[in-house]
mmCIF file with all atom_site columns, C-alpha atoms in Angstrom:
data_model
loop_
_atom_site.group_PDB
_atom_site.id
_atom_site.type_symbol
_atom_site.label_atom_id
_atom_site.label_alt_id
_atom_site.label_comp_id
_atom_site.label_asym_id
_atom_site.label_entity_id
_atom_site.label_seq_id
_atom_site.pdbx_PDB_ins_code
_atom_site.Cartn_x
_atom_site.Cartn_y
_atom_site.Cartn_z
_atom_site.occupancy
_atom_site.B_iso_or_equiv
_atom_site.pdbx_formal_charge
_atom_site.auth_seq_id
_atom_site.auth_comp_id
_atom_site.auth_asym_id
_atom_site.auth_atom_id
_atom_site.pdbx_PDB_model_num
ATOM 1   C CA . PRO Z 1 1   ? 115.791 -95.462  226.514 1.00 47.00 ? 1   PRO Z CA 1
ATOM 2   C CA . ASP Z 1 2   ? 117.302 -96.399  223.190 1.00 61.00 ? 2   ASP Z CA 1
ATOM 3   C CA . LEU Z 1 3   ? 120.453 -98.470  223.366 1.00 63.00 ? 3   LEU Z CA 1
ATOM 4   C CA . ALA Z 1 4   ? 123.423 -98.573  221.062 1.00 66.00 ? 4   ALA Z CA 1
ATOM 5   C CA . ALA Z 1 5   ? 124.895 -101.914 220.083 1.00 69.00 ? 5   ALA Z CA 1
ATOM 6   C CA . GLY Z 1 6   ? 128.527 -102.378 219.147 1.00 69.00 ? 6   GLY Z CA 1
ATOM 7   C CA . THR Z 1 7   ? 128.315 -104.345 215.913 1.00 74.00 ? 7   THR Z CA 1
ATOM 8   C CA . GLY Z 1 8   ? 130.003 -104.159 212.536 1.00 74.00 ? 8   GLY Z CA 1
ATOM 9   C CA . SER Z 1 9   ? 129.006 -101.998 209.592 1.00 77.00 ? 9   SER Z CA 1
ATOM 10  C CA . GLY Z 1 10  ? 127.287 -104.915 207.881 1.00 77.00 ? 10  GLY Z CA 1
ATOM 11  C CA . THR Z 1 11  ? 124.924 -105.327 210.838 1.00 80.00 ? 11  THR Z CA 1
ATOM 12  C CA . GLY Z 1 12  ? 124.341 -101.572 211.024 1.00 80.00 ? 12  GLY Z CA 1
ATOM 13  C CA . ILE Z 1 13  ? 123.375 -101.447 207.356 1.00 82.00 ? 13  ILE Z CA 1
ATOM 14  C CA . SER Z 1 14  ? 121.170 -104.566 207.358 1.00 84.00 ? 14  SER Z CA 1
ATOM 15  C CA . SER Z 1 15  ? 119.402 -103.525 210.581 1.00 84.00 ? 15  SER Z CA 1
ATOM 16  C CA . ALA Z 1 16  ? 118.605 -100.073 209.155 1.00 84.00 ? 16  ALA Z CA 1
ATOM 17  C CA . GLU Z 1 17  ? 117.440 -101.575 205.847 1.00 86.00 ? 17  GLU Z CA 1
ATOM 18  C CA . ALA Z 1 18  ? 115.148 -103.996 207.706 1.00 88.00 ? 18  ALA Z CA 1
ATOM 19  C CA . GLY Z 1 19  ? 113.704 -101.204 209.853 1.00 86.00 ? 19  GLY Z CA 1
ATOM 20  C CA . LEU Z 1 20  ? 115.009 -102.784 213.063 1.00 86.00 ? 20  LEU Z CA 1
ATOM 21  C CA . VAL Z 1 21  ? 116.830 -99.610  214.110 1.00 83.00 ? 21  VAL Z CA 1
ATOM 22  C CA . ASP Z 1 22  ? 116.416 -95.909  213.463 1.00 81.00 ? 22  ASP Z CA 1
ATOM 23  C CA . ILE Z 1 23  ? 120.144 -95.315  213.044 1.00 81.00 ? 23  ILE Z CA 1
ATOM 24  C CA . GLY Z 1 24  ? 122.574 -97.824  211.555 1.00 80.00 ? 24  GLY Z CA 1
ATOM 25  C CA . GLY Z 1 25  ? 126.179 -96.738  211.874 1.00 79.00 ? 25  GLY Z CA 1
ATOM 26  C CA . THR Z 1 26  ? 128.673 -97.720  209.203 1.00 80.00 ? 26  THR Z CA 1
ATOM 27  C CA . ASP Z 1 27  ? 132.026 -96.717  207.764 1.00 80.00 ? 27  ASP Z CA 1
ATOM 28  C CA . ALA Z 1 28  ? 130.606 -97.543  204.320 1.00 81.00 ? 28  ALA Z CA 1
ATOM 29  C CA . TYR Z 1 29  ? 128.239 -95.043  202.728 1.00 80.00 ? 29  TYR Z CA 1
ATOM 30  C CA . LEU Z 1 30  ? 125.053 -96.313  201.121 1.00 83.00 ? 30  LEU Z CA 1
ATOM 31  C CA . SER Z 1 31  ? 124.705 -95.947  197.376 1.00 84.00 ? 31  SER Z CA 1
ATOM 32  C CA . PRO Z 1 32  ? 121.915 -93.559  196.332 1.00 88.00 ? 32  PRO Z CA 1
ATOM 33  C CA . SER Z 1 33  ? 119.872 -96.475  194.944 1.00 90.00 ? 33  SER Z CA 1
ATOM 34  C CA . VAL Z 1 34  ? 120.123 -98.554  198.146 1.00 85.00 ? 34  VAL Z CA 1
ATOM 35  C CA . ALA Z 1 35  ? 119.315 -95.542  200.317 1.00 87.00 ? 35  ALA Z CA 1
ATOM 36  C CA . ALA Z 1 36  ? 116.255 -94.709  198.177 1.00 91.00 ? 36  ALA Z CA 1
ATOM 37  C CA . GLN Z 1 37  ? 115.076 -98.331  198.099 1.00 92.00 ? 37  GLN Z CA 1
ATOM 38  C CA . HIS Z 1 38  ? 114.957 -98.464  201.911 1.00 89.00 ? 38  HIS Z CA 1
ATOM 39  C CA . ASN Z 1 39  ? 114.012 -94.809  202.515 1.00 90.00 ? 39  ASN Z CA 1
ATOM 40  C CA . LEU Z 1 40  ? 117.330 -94.141  204.272 1.00 89.00 ? 40  LEU Z CA 1
ATOM 41  C CA . ILE Z 1 41  ? 119.688 -91.180  204.185 1.00 89.00 ? 41  ILE Z CA 1
ATOM 42  C CA . ASN Z 1 42  ? 123.442 -90.933  204.591 1.00 86.00 ? 42  ASN Z CA 1
ATOM 43  C CA . VAL Z 1 43  ? 124.457 -88.556  207.372 1.00 87.00 ? 43  VAL Z CA 1
ATOM 44  C CA . PRO Z 1 44  ? 128.243 -88.088  207.458 1.00 84.00 ? 44  PRO Z CA 1
ATOM 45  C CA . ILE Z 1 45  ? 129.253 -87.637  211.097 1.00 81.00 ? 45  ILE Z CA 1
ATOM 46  C CA . ALA Z 1 46  ? 132.873 -88.733  211.216 1.00 78.00 ? 46  ALA Z CA 1
ATOM 47  C CA . ILE Z 1 47  ? 135.957 -89.448  209.192 1.00 80.00 ? 47  ILE Z CA 1
ATOM 48  C CA . SER Z 1 48  ? 137.316 -92.923  209.685 1.00 79.00 ? 48  SER Z CA 1
ATOM 49  C CA . SER Z 1 49  ? 140.826 -94.182  209.158 1.00 82.00 ? 49  SER Z CA 1
ATOM 50  C CA . GLN Z 1 50  ? 142.404 -97.566  208.816 1.00 84.00 ? 50  GLN Z CA 1
ATOM 51  C CA . LEU Z 1 51  ? 145.801 -98.944  209.749 1.00 87.00 ? 51  LEU Z CA 1
ATOM 52  C CA . ILE Z 1 52  ? 147.597 -101.822 208.098 1.00 89.00 ? 52  ILE Z CA 1
ATOM 53  C CA . PHE Z 1 53  ? 149.722 -103.835 210.520 1.00 89.00 ? 53  PHE Z CA 1
ATOM 54  C CA . TYR Z 1 54  ? 152.386 -106.352 209.641 1.00 92.00 ? 54  TYR Z CA 1
ATOM 55  C CA . ASN Z 1 55  ? 154.445 -108.932 211.521 1.00 91.00 ? 55  ASN Z CA 1
ATOM 56  C CA . LEU Z 1 56  ? 157.800 -109.357 209.862 1.00 93.00 ? 56  LEU Z CA 1
ATOM 57  C CA . PRO Z 1 57  ? 160.316 -110.892 212.289 1.00 92.00 ? 57  PRO Z CA 1
ATOM 58  C CA . GLY Z 1 58  ? 163.815 -109.500 211.940 1.00 92.00 ? 58  GLY Z CA 1
ATOM 59  C CA . VAL Z 1 59  ? 162.755 -106.309 210.159 1.00 95.00 ? 59  VAL Z CA 1
ATOM 60  C CA . THR Z 1 60  ? 162.829 -103.323 212.509 1.00 94.00 ? 60  THR Z CA 1
ATOM 61  C CA . ALA Z 1 61  ? 162.378 -100.561 209.918 1.00 95.00 ? 61  ALA Z CA 1
ATOM 62  C CA . HIS Z 1 62  ? 158.937 -99.100  209.252 1.00 95.00 ? 62  HIS Z CA 1
ATOM 63  C CA . LEU Z 1 63  ? 157.879 -100.320 205.814 1.00 96.00 ? 63  LEU Z CA 1
ATOM 64  C CA . ASN Z 1 64  ? 156.317 -98.158  203.114 1.00 96.00 ? 64  ASN Z CA 1
ATOM 65  C CA . LEU Z 1 65  ? 153.463 -100.017 201.416 1.00 97.00 ? 65  LEU Z CA 1
ATOM 66  C CA . ASN Z 1 66  ? 151.376 -97.903  199.037 1.00 96.00 ? 66  ASN Z CA 1
ATOM 67  C CA . GLY Z 1 67  ? 147.867 -98.631  197.760 1.00 96.00 ? 67  GLY Z CA 1
ATOM 68  C CA . THR Z 1 68  ? 149.110 -100.314 194.587 1.00 98.00 ? 68  THR Z CA 1
ATOM 69  C CA . VAL Z 1 69  ? 151.374 -102.686 196.509 1.00 98.00 ? 69  VAL Z CA 1
ATOM 70  C CA . LEU Z 1 70  ? 148.633 -103.494 199.044 1.00 97.00 ? 70  LEU Z CA 1
ATOM 71  C CA . ALA Z 1 71  ? 146.121 -104.183 196.261 1.00 96.00 ? 71  ALA Z CA 1
ATOM 72  C CA . MET Z 1 72  ? 148.593 -106.442 194.468 1.00 96.00 ? 72  MET Z CA 1
ATOM 73  C CA . ILE Z 1 73  ? 149.279 -108.356 197.695 1.00 95.00 ? 73  ILE Z CA 1
ATOM 74  C CA . TRP Z 1 74  ? 145.589 -109.018 198.399 1.00 93.00 ? 74  TRP Z CA 1
ATOM 75  C CA . ALA Z 1 75  ? 145.018 -109.910 194.728 1.00 93.00 ? 75  ALA Z CA 1
ATOM 76  C CA . GLY Z 1 76  ? 147.752 -112.544 194.974 1.00 92.00 ? 76  GLY Z CA 1
ATOM 77  C CA . LYS Z 1 77  ? 150.081 -110.776 192.499 1.00 95.00 ? 77  LYS Z CA 1
ATOM 78  C CA . ILE Z 1 78  ? 152.742 -109.963 195.111 1.00 96.00 ? 78  ILE Z CA 1
ATOM 79  C CA . THR Z 1 79  ? 153.374 -112.970 197.336 1.00 94.00 ? 79  THR Z CA 1
ATOM 80  C CA . GLN Z 1 80  ? 156.866 -112.480 198.792 1.00 96.00 ? 80  GLN Z CA 1
ATOM 81  C CA . TRP Z 1 81  ? 158.132 -109.837 201.195 1.00 97.00 ? 81  TRP Z CA 1
ATOM 82  C CA . ASN Z 1 82  ? 161.225 -109.265 199.043 1.00 98.00 ? 82  ASN Z CA 1
ATOM 83  C CA . ASP Z 1 83  ? 159.195 -108.529 195.891 1.00 98.00 ? 83  ASP Z CA 1
ATOM 84  C CA . PRO Z 1 84  ? 160.922 -105.844 193.772 1.00 98.00 ? 84  PRO Z CA 1
ATOM 85  C CA . LEU Z 1 85  ? 158.008 -103.393 194.219 1.00 98.00 ? 85  LEU Z CA 1
ATOM 86  C CA . ILE Z 1 86  ? 158.180 -103.644 198.015 1.00 98.00 ? 86  ILE Z CA 1
ATOM 87  C CA . GLN Z 1 87  ? 161.970 -103.448 197.933 1.00 98.00 ? 87  GLN Z CA 1
ATOM 88  C CA . ALA Z 1 88  ? 161.884 -100.348 195.688 1.00 98.00 ? 88  ALA Z CA 1
ATOM 89  C CA . ALA Z 1 89  ? 159.629 -98.545  198.178 1.00 97.00 ? 89  ALA Z CA 1
ATOM 90  C CA . ASN Z 1 90  ? 161.954 -99.490  201.043 1.00 98.00 ? 90  ASN Z CA 1
ATOM 91  C CA . PRO Z 1 91  ? 165.554 -98.894  199.911 1.00 97.00 ? 91  PRO Z CA 1
ATOM 92  C CA . GLY Z 1 92  ? 168.186 -100.094 202.338 1.00 96.00 ? 92  GLY Z CA 1
ATOM 93  C CA . VAL Z 1 93  ? 165.815 -102.481 204.120 1.00 97.00 ? 93  VAL Z CA 1
ATOM 94  C CA . SER Z 1 94  ? 166.728 -106.163 203.937 1.00 96.00 ? 94  SER Z CA 1
ATOM 95  C CA . LEU Z 1 95  ? 163.460 -107.980 203.244 1.00 97.00 ? 95  LEU Z CA 1
ATOM 96  C CA . PRO Z 1 96  ? 163.159 -111.764 203.641 1.00 96.00 ? 96  PRO Z CA 1
ATOM 97  C CA . ALA Z 1 97  ? 162.182 -114.202 200.897 1.00 96.00 ? 97  ALA Z CA 1
ATOM 98  C CA . GLN Z 1 98  ? 159.101 -115.204 202.891 1.00 95.00 ? 98  GLN Z CA 1
ATOM 99  C CA . THR Z 1 99  ? 155.515 -115.667 201.774 1.00 93.00 ? 99  THR Z CA 1
ATOM 100 C CA . ILE Z 1 100 ? 153.183 -112.821 202.731 1.00 93.00 ? 100 ILE Z CA 1
ATOM 101 C CA . ILE Z 1 101 ? 150.111 -114.047 204.603 1.00 90.00 ? 101 ILE Z CA 1
ATOM 102 C CA . PRO Z 1 102 ? 147.327 -111.464 204.135 1.00 89.00 ? 102 PRO Z CA 1
ATOM 103 C CA . LEU Z 1 103 ? 144.507 -111.252 206.680 1.00 86.00 ? 103 LEU Z CA 1
ATOM 104 C CA . HIS Z 1 104 ? 140.999 -110.003 205.971 1.00 84.00 ? 104 HIS Z CA 1
ATOM 105 C CA . ARG Z 1 105 ? 137.583 -109.729 207.578 1.00 79.00 ? 105 ARG Z CA 1
ATOM 106 C CA . SER Z 1 106 ? 134.977 -112.368 206.782 1.00 76.00 ? 106 SER Z CA 1
ATOM 107 C CA . ASP Z 1 107 ? 131.881 -110.485 207.932 1.00 75.00 ? 107 ASP Z CA 1
ATOM 108 C CA . GLY Z 1 108 ? 130.228 -107.414 206.404 1.00 75.00 ? 108 GLY Z CA 1
ATOM 109 C CA . SER Z 1 109 ? 132.604 -104.668 207.413 1.00 82.00 ? 109 SER Z CA 1
ATOM 110 C CA . GLY Z 1 110 ? 133.249 -100.973 206.956 1.00 84.00 ? 110 GLY Z CA 1
ATOM 111 C CA . ASP Z 1 111 ? 136.938 -101.858 207.158 1.00 86.00 ? 111 ASP Z CA 1
ATOM 112 C CA . THR Z 1 112 ? 136.522 -104.128 204.132 1.00 88.00 ? 112 THR Z CA 1
ATOM 113 C CA . PHE Z 1 113 ? 134.702 -101.319 202.318 1.00 89.00 ? 113 PHE Z CA 1
ATOM 114 C CA . MET Z 1 114 ? 137.501 -98.818  203.030 1.00 91.00 ? 114 MET Z CA 1
ATOM 115 C CA . PHE Z 1 115 ? 140.279 -101.269 202.155 1.00 92.00 ? 115 PHE Z CA 1
ATOM 116 C CA . THR Z 1 116 ? 138.716 -102.557 198.923 1.00 94.00 ? 116 THR Z CA 1
ATOM 117 C CA . SER Z 1 117 ? 137.936 -98.950  197.922 1.00 94.00 ? 117 SER Z CA 1
ATOM 118 C CA . LEU Z 1 118 ? 141.633 -98.116  198.344 1.00 94.00 ? 118 LEU Z CA 1
ATOM 119 C CA . CYS Z 1 119 ? 142.619 -101.150 196.266 1.00 96.00 ? 119 CYS Z CA 1
ATOM 120 C CA . PHE Z 1 120 ? 140.072 -100.302 193.554 1.00 96.00 ? 120 PHE Z CA 1
ATOM 121 C CA . MET Z 1 121 ? 141.274 -96.695  193.307 1.00 96.00 ? 121 MET Z CA 1
ATOM 122 C CA . SER Z 1 122 ? 145.001 -97.516  193.552 1.00 97.00 ? 122 SER Z CA 1
ATOM 123 C CA . TRP Z 1 123 ? 145.515 -100.319 191.044 1.00 97.00 ? 123 TRP Z CA 1
ATOM 124 C CA . SER Z 1 124 ? 143.786 -100.830 187.691 1.00 97.00 ? 124 SER Z CA 1
ATOM 125 C CA . GLY Z 1 125 ? 144.276 -104.610 188.011 1.00 96.00 ? 125 GLY Z CA 1
ATOM 126 C CA . TRP Z 1 126 ? 141.964 -104.839 191.039 1.00 96.00 ? 126 TRP Z CA 1
ATOM 127 C CA . ARG Z 1 127 ? 138.976 -107.047 190.195 1.00 92.00 ? 127 ARG Z CA 1
ATOM 128 C CA . GLY Z 1 128 ? 135.621 -107.341 191.906 1.00 87.00 ? 128 GLY Z CA 1
ATOM 129 C CA . GLY Z 1 129 ? 135.074 -103.698 192.805 1.00 91.00 ? 129 GLY Z CA 1
ATOM 130 C CA . TYR Z 1 130 ? 134.643 -102.770 196.439 1.00 91.00 ? 130 TYR Z CA 1
ATOM 131 C CA . GLY Z 1 131 ? 132.119 -103.118 199.227 1.00 87.00 ? 131 GLY Z CA 1
ATOM 132 C CA . THR Z 1 132 ? 131.444 -104.220 202.789 1.00 84.00 ? 132 THR Z CA 1
ATOM 133 C CA . THR Z 1 133 ? 131.898 -107.814 201.632 1.00 85.00 ? 133 THR Z CA 1
ATOM 134 C CA . TYR Z 1 134 ? 134.358 -109.066 199.046 1.00 87.00 ? 134 TYR Z CA 1
ATOM 135 C CA . SER Z 1 135 ? 135.243 -112.352 197.315 1.00 86.00 ? 135 SER Z CA 1
ATOM 136 C CA . TRP Z 1 136 ? 138.904 -112.716 198.234 1.00 82.00 ? 136 TRP Z CA 1
ATOM 137 C CA . VAL Z 1 137 ? 141.364 -114.657 196.078 1.00 77.00 ? 137 VAL Z CA 1
ATOM 138 C CA . ALA Z 1 138 ? 140.700 -118.392 196.441 1.00 68.00 ? 138 ALA Z CA 1
ATOM 139 C CA . GLY Z 1 139 ? 143.640 -120.610 197.260 1.00 64.00 ? 139 GLY Z CA 1
ATOM 140 C CA . GLN Z 1 140 ? 145.817 -117.749 198.470 1.00 63.00 ? 140 GLN Z CA 1
ATOM 141 C CA . PRO Z 1 141 ? 147.488 -118.329 201.833 1.00 58.00 ? 141 PRO Z CA 1
ATOM 142 C CA . GLY Z 1 142 ? 145.844 -116.175 204.455 1.00 59.00 ? 142 GLY Z CA 1
ATOM 143 C CA . TYR Z 1 143 ? 143.361 -116.000 207.277 1.00 58.00 ? 143 TYR Z CA 1
ATOM 144 C CA . ARG Z 1 144 ? 139.809 -114.752 207.597 1.00 59.00 ? 144 ARG Z CA 1
ATOM 145 C CA . GLY Z 1 145 ? 139.223 -112.734 210.726 1.00 58.00 ? 145 GLY Z CA 1
ATOM 146 C CA . GLU Z 1 146 ? 135.794 -113.373 212.210 1.00 51.00 ? 146 GLU Z CA 1
ATOM 147 C CA . GLN Z 1 147 ? 133.851 -110.594 213.896 1.00 46.00 ? 147 GLN Z CA 1
ATOM 148 C CA . ARG Z 1 148 ? 134.415 -112.175 217.305 1.00 46.00 ? 148 ARG Z CA 1
ATOM 149 C CA . HIS Z 1 149 ? 137.914 -111.251 218.418 1.00 44.00 ? 149 HIS Z CA 1
ATOM 150 C CA . GLY Z 1 150 ? 138.580 -114.714 219.877 1.00 43.00 ? 150 GLY Z CA 1
ATOM 151 C CA . ASP Z 1 151 ? 138.428 -116.297 216.423 1.00 46.00 ? 151 ASP Z CA 1
ATOM 152 C CA . ARG Z 1 152 ? 141.175 -114.153 214.959 1.00 50.00 ? 152 ARG Z CA 1
ATOM 153 C CA . PRO Z 1 153 ? 144.794 -115.194 215.105 1.00 51.00 ? 153 PRO Z CA 1
ATOM 154 C CA . SER Z 1 154 ? 146.741 -112.646 217.104 1.00 55.00 ? 154 SER Z CA 1
ATOM 155 C CA . ARG Z 1 155 ? 149.498 -110.550 215.584 1.00 52.00 ? 155 ARG Z CA 1
ATOM 156 C CA . HIS Z 1 156 ? 152.007 -112.767 217.395 1.00 55.00 ? 156 HIS Z CA 1
ATOM 157 C CA . GLN Z 1 157 ? 150.509 -116.032 216.138 1.00 56.00 ? 157 GLN Z CA 1
ATOM 158 C CA . VAL Z 1 158 ? 150.873 -115.383 212.415 1.00 59.00 ? 158 VAL Z CA 1
ATOM 159 C CA . ARG Z 1 159 ? 154.398 -114.598 211.313 1.00 66.00 ? 159 ARG Z CA 1
ATOM 160 C CA . HIS Z 1 160 ? 155.014 -112.814 207.999 1.00 64.00 ? 160 HIS Z CA 1
ATOM 161 C CA . ARG Z 1 161 ? 151.418 -111.637 207.937 1.00 65.00 ? 161 ARG Z CA 1
ATOM 162 C CA . LEU Z 1 162 ? 149.992 -108.339 206.820 1.00 69.00 ? 162 LEU Z CA 1
#
């Protein structure tokens, strides 16, 4: 019998491209040129969603963070929780003057594809396009989440993170 392996989108894509598997699952669609180059086809079978979590001690309200604000945070243009753009989207919420610590995946990931696509479509200042991998802003405080769950800081370990 054929077996399914629980891996990330990057592994699904590279395994299908290399001919190691007949089906490579991914949240990221293949471009027409990549699909043609490897004799692969895209078969949409599901709609995927993504959640953005934050740990902001002392703030009990649910925050509104739109695509523009998220893109500006990950681009290093918004660095504080009390930034005027975040405050404007959350009237009446007292936001701390704390540095935002963005987290991101380090491996090839459908989540990275979906998130960078949102950033690319939401803010004209987003640089570097979008994809399953991305060159994140160097020198910006933050953490890379590895594919293995044990390597990631937990939501309780990193305060003021997003």
